[in-house]
Short mmCIF file of C-alpha atoms and ligand atoms in Angstrom, two decimals:
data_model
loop_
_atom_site.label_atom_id
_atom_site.label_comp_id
_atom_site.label_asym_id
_atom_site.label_seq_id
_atom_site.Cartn_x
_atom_site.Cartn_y
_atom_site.Cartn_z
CA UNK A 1 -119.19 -17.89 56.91
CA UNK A 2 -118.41 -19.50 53.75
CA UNK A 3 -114.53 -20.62 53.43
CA UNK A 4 -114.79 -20.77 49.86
CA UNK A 5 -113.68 -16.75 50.04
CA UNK A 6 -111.11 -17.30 51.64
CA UNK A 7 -107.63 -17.74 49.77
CA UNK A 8 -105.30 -20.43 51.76
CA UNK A 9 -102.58 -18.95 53.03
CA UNK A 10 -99.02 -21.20 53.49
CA UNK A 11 -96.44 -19.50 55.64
CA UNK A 12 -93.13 -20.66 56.41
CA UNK A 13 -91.51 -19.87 59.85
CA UNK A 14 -87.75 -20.14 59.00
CA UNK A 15 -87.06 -19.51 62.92
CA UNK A 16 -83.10 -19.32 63.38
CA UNK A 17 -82.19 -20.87 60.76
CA UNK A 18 -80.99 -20.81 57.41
CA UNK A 19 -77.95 -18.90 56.41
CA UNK A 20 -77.29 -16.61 53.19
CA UNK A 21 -75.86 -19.07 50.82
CA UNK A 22 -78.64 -21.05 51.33
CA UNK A 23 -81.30 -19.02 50.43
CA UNK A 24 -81.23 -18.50 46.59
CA UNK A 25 -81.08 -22.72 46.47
CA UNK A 26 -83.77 -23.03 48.58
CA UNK A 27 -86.19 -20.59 46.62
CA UNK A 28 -84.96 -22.42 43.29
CA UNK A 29 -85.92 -25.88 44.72
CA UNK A 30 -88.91 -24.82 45.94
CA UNK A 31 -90.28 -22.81 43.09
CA UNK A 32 -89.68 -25.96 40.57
CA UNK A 33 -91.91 -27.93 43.14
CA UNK A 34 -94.38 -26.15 42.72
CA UNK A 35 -97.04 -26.17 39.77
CA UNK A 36 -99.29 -23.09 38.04
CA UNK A 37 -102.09 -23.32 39.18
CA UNK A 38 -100.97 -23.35 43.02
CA UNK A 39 -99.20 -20.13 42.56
CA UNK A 40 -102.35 -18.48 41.92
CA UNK A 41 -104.76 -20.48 44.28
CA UNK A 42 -102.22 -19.56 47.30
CA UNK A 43 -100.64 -17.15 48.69
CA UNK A 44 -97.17 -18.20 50.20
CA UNK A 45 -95.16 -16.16 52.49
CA UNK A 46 -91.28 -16.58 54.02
CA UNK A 47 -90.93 -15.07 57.81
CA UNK A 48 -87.11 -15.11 57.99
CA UNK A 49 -84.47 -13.41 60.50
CA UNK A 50 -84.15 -10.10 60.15
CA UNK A 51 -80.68 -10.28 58.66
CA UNK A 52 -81.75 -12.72 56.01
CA UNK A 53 -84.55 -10.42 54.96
CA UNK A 54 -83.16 -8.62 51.96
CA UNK A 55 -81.99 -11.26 50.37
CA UNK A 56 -85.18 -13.48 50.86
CA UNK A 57 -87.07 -10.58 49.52
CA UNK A 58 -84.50 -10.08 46.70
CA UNK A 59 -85.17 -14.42 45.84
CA UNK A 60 -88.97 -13.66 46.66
CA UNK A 61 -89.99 -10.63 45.03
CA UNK A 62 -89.59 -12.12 41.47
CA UNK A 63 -91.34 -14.86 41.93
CA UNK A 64 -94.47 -14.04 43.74
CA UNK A 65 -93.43 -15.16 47.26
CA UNK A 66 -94.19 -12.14 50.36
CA UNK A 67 -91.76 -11.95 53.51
CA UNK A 68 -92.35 -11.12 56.52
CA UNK A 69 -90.32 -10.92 59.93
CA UNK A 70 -90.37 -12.54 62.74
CA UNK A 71 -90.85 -10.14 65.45
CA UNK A 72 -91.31 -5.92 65.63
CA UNK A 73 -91.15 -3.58 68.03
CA UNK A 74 -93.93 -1.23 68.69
CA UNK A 75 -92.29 1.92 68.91
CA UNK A 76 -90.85 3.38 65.49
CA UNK A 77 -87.37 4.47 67.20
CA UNK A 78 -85.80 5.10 69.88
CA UNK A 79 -83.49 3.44 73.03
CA UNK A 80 -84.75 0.08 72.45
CA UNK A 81 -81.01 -1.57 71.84
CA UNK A 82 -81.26 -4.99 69.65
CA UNK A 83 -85.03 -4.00 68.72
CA UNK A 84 -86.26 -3.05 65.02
CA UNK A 85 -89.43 -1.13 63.80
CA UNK A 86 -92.04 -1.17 61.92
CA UNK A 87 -91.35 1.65 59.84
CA UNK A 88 -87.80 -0.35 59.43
CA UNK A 89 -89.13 -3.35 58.22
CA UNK A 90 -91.72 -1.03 55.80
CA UNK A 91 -88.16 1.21 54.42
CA UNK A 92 -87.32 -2.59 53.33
CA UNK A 93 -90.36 -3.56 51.38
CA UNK A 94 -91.41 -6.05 54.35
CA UNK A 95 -95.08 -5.83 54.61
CA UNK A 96 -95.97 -8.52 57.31
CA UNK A 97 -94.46 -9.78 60.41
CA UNK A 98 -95.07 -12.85 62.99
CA UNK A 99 -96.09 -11.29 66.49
CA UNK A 100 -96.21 -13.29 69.57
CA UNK A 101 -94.89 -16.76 68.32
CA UNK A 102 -94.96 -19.18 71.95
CA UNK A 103 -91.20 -19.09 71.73
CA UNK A 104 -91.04 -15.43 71.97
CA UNK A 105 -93.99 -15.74 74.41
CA UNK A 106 -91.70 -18.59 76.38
CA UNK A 107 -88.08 -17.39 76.05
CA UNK A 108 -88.50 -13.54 75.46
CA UNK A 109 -91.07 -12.41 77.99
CA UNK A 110 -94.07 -11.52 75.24
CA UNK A 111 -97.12 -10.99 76.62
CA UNK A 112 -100.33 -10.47 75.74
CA UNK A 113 -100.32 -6.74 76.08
CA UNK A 114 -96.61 -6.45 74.33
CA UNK A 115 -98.54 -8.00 71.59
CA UNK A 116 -101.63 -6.34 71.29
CA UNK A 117 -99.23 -3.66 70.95
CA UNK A 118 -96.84 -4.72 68.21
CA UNK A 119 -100.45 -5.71 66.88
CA UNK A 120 -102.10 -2.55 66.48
CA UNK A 121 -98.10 -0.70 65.40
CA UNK A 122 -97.84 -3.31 62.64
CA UNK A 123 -101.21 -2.09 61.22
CA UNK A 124 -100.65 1.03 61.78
CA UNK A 125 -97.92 0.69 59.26
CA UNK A 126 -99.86 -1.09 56.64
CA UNK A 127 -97.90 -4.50 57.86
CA UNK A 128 -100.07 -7.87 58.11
CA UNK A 129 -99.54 -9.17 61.62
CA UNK A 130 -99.50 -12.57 61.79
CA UNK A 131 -100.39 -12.95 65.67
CA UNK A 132 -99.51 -16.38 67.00
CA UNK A 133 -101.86 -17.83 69.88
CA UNK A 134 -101.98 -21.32 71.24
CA UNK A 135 -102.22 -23.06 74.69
CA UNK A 136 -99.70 -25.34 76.57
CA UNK A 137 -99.99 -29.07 77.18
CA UNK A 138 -100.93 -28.25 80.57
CA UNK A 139 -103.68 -26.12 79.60
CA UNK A 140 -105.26 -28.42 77.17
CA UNK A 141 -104.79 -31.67 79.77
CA UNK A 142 -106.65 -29.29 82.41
CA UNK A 143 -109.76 -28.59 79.95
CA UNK A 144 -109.04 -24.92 79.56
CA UNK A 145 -107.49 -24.28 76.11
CA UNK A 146 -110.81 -22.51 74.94
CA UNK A 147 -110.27 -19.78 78.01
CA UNK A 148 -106.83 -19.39 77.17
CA UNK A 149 -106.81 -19.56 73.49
CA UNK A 150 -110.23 -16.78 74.09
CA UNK A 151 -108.01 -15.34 76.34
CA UNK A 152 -104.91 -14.22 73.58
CA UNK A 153 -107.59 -13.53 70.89
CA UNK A 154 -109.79 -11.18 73.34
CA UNK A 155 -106.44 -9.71 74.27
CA UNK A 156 -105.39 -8.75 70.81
CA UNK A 157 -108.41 -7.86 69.06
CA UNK A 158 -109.73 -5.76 71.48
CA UNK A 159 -106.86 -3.44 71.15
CA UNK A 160 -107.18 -3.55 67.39
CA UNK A 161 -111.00 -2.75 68.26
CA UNK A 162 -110.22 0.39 70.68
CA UNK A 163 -107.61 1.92 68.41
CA UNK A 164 -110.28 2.54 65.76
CA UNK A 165 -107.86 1.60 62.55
CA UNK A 166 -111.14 -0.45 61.27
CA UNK A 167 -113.41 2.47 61.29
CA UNK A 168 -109.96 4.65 59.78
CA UNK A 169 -108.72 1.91 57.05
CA UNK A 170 -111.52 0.20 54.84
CA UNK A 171 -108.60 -1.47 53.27
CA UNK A 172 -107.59 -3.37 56.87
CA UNK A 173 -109.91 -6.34 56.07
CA UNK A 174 -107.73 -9.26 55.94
CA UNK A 175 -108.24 -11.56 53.05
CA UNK A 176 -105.60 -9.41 51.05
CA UNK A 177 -101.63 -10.18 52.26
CA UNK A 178 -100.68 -6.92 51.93
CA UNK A 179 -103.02 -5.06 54.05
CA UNK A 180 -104.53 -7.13 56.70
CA UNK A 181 -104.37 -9.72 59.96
CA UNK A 182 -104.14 -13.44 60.32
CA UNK A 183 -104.48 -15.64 63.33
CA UNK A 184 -102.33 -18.60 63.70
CA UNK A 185 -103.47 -21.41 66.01
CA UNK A 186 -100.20 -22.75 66.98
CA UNK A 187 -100.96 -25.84 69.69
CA UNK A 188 -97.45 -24.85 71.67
CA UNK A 189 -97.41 -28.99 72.57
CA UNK A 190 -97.79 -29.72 68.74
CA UNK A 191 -95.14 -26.99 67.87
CA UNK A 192 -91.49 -28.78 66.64
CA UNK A 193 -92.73 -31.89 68.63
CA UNK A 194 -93.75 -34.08 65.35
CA UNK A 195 -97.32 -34.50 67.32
CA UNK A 196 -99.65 -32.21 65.18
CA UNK A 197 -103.42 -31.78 66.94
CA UNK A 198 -106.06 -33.73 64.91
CA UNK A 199 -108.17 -32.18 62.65
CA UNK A 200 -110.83 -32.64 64.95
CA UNK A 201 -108.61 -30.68 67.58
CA UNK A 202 -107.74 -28.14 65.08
CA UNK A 203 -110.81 -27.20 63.60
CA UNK A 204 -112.74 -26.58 67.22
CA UNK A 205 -110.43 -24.25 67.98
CA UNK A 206 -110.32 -22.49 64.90
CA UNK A 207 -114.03 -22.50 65.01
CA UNK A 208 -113.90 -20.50 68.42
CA UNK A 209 -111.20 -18.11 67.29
CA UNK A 210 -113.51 -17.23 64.57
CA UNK A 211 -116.58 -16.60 67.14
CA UNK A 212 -114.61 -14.54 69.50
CA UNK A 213 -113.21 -12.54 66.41
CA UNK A 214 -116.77 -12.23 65.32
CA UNK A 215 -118.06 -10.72 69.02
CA UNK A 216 -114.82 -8.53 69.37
CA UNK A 217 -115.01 -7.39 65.37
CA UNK A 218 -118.42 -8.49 63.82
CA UNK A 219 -119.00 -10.72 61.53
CA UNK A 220 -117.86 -9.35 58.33
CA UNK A 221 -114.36 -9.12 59.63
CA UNK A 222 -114.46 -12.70 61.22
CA UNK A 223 -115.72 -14.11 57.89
CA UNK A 224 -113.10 -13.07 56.10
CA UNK A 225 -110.06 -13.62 58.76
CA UNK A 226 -107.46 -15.80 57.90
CA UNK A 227 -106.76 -18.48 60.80
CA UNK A 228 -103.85 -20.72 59.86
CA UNK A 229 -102.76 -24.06 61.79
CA UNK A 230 -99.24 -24.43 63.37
CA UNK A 231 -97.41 -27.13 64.96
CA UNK A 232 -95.80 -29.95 63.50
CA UNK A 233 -97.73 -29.48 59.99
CA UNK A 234 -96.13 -31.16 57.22
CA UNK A 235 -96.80 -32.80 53.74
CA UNK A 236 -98.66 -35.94 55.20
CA UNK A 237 -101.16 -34.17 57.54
CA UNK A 238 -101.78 -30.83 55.78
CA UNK A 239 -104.45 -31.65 53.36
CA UNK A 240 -106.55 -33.31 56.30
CA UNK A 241 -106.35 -29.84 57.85
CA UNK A 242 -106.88 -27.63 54.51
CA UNK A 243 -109.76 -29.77 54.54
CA UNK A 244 -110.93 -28.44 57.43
CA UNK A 245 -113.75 -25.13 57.03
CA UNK A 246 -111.77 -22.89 59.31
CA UNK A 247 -108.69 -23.82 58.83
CA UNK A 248 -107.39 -21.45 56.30
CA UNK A 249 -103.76 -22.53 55.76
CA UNK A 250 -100.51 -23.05 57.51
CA UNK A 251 -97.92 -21.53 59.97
CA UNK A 252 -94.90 -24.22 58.88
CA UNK A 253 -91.25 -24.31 60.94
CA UNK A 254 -89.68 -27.04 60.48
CA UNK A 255 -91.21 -28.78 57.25
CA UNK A 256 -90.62 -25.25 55.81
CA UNK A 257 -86.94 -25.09 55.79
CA UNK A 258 -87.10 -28.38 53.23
CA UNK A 259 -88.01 -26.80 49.56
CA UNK A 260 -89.61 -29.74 48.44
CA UNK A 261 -91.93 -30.76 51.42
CA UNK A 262 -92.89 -26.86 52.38
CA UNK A 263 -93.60 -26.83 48.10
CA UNK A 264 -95.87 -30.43 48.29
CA UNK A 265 -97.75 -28.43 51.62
CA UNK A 266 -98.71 -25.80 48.90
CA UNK A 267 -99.91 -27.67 46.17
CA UNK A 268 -101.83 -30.03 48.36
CA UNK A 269 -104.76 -27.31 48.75
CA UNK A 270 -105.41 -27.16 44.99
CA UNK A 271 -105.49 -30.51 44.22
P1 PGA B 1 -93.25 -26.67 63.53
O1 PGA B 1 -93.26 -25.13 63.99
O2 PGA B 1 -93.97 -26.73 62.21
O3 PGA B 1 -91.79 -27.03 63.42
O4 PGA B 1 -93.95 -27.45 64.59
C1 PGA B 1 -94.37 -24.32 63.77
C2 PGA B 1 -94.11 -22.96 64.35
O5 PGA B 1 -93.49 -22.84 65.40
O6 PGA B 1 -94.54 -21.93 63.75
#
């Protein structure tokens, strides 16, 4: 499974933060750190708050950046108060979301089967789920980060497996930002800690990920999958991981809320 087909992939995770009158600013500083030839080597991609969208899109749509959200729901309407859709996020031109970050797992009750679900609506819906898995400190001290990291992965692709949108949508292969899926390995003891895993750490896992993606979905699909590192990533440890052959970009939150680092993590793979 060659990595050379695969295009890096640098995604910012905005969280809760940055307000309206900072967004225009931000995309200027960060689009005059970055040079030519890393705007076509990789794809970059903004997953801000849901009322920020719109006018990330309107900054991002000119100049090459995609958006996603941060969350979906899995049903398209109904009584779901404080929820919003898929097909909500698609009226707006939003063609990817995050699903199951840890600190919706941790603080919002997400589980495995709430994301399998959001999983399976967001490609229904021609979104790119970006689905977020990652064990706890107490899990990796204990020895079992492979079982739980298999775990999440099992969880989620299965369901992608049994709803049959592979055998229905030639077009769901990832490898294309607009119409696929993307893992991110997102250590949740690295994650806004400043303690990144090693490369060493990093690549293992991402190894796995790929294997289990490969039983669940064959290898075609697993060859082509998009696994990004999260968790304390930032301009002085990013390359190490590029460097990595499954690592196949970044899931950045706090480094990506400074234009000119989140633009240095970009250019780094083309150097
Ligand atoms: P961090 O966050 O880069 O601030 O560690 C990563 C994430 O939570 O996606």
């Amino acid at each position: 499974m060659s990595a050379a087909k695969r295009k890096k992939l640098l995604a910012g995770n905005w969280k809760m933060n940055m307000r309206l009158a900072e967004i225009e600013p931000f995309f200027t500083a960060f689009a005059a750190g970055l040079d030519a030839a890393s705007r076509q080597q990789v794809d970059v991609l903004f997953a801000a708050p849901f009322t920020q969208i719109q006018a990330t899109l309107a900054a991002c749509r000119a100049r090459g950046f995609a958006v996603a959200a941060q969350n979906v729901h899995f049903e398209a309407s109904g009584a779901f108060t404080g929820e919003v859709s898929a097909v909500m996020l698609t009226d707006l031109g939003v063609r990817s979301t995050l699903i199951g970050h840890s600190e919706r797992r941790q603080y919002f009750a997400e589980t495995d089967e709430s994301v399998a679900k959001k999983t399976v609506t967001a490609i229904k819906n021609a979104m790119t789920p970006v689905v977020c898995v990652g064990e706890l400190l107490e899990e990796r001290k204990s020895g079992s980060t492979f079982e739980v990291v298999g775990h999440q992965v099992e969880a989620v692709l299965t369901a992608v497996k049994n709803q049959g949108p592979l055998k229905d949508r030639e077009a769901f292969y990832p490898g294309d930002l607009t119409d696929g899926l993307v893992i991110a390995y997102e250590p949740v003891w690295a994650i806004g800690t400043g303690l990144s895993a090693t490369t060493e750490q990093a690549q293992e896992v991402h190894a796995f990920i790929r294997k289990v993606a490969g039983e669940i979905l064959g290898n075609d699909f697993a060859g082509k999958l998009r696994i990004l590192y999260g968790g304390s990533a930032n301009p002085g440890n990013i390359a190490g991981l590029l460097a990595q052959p499954d690592i196949d970009g970044g899931l950045v939150g706090g480094a990506s809320l400074k234009p000119g680092d989140f633009a240095a993590m970009c250019i780094t793979p083309s150097a």
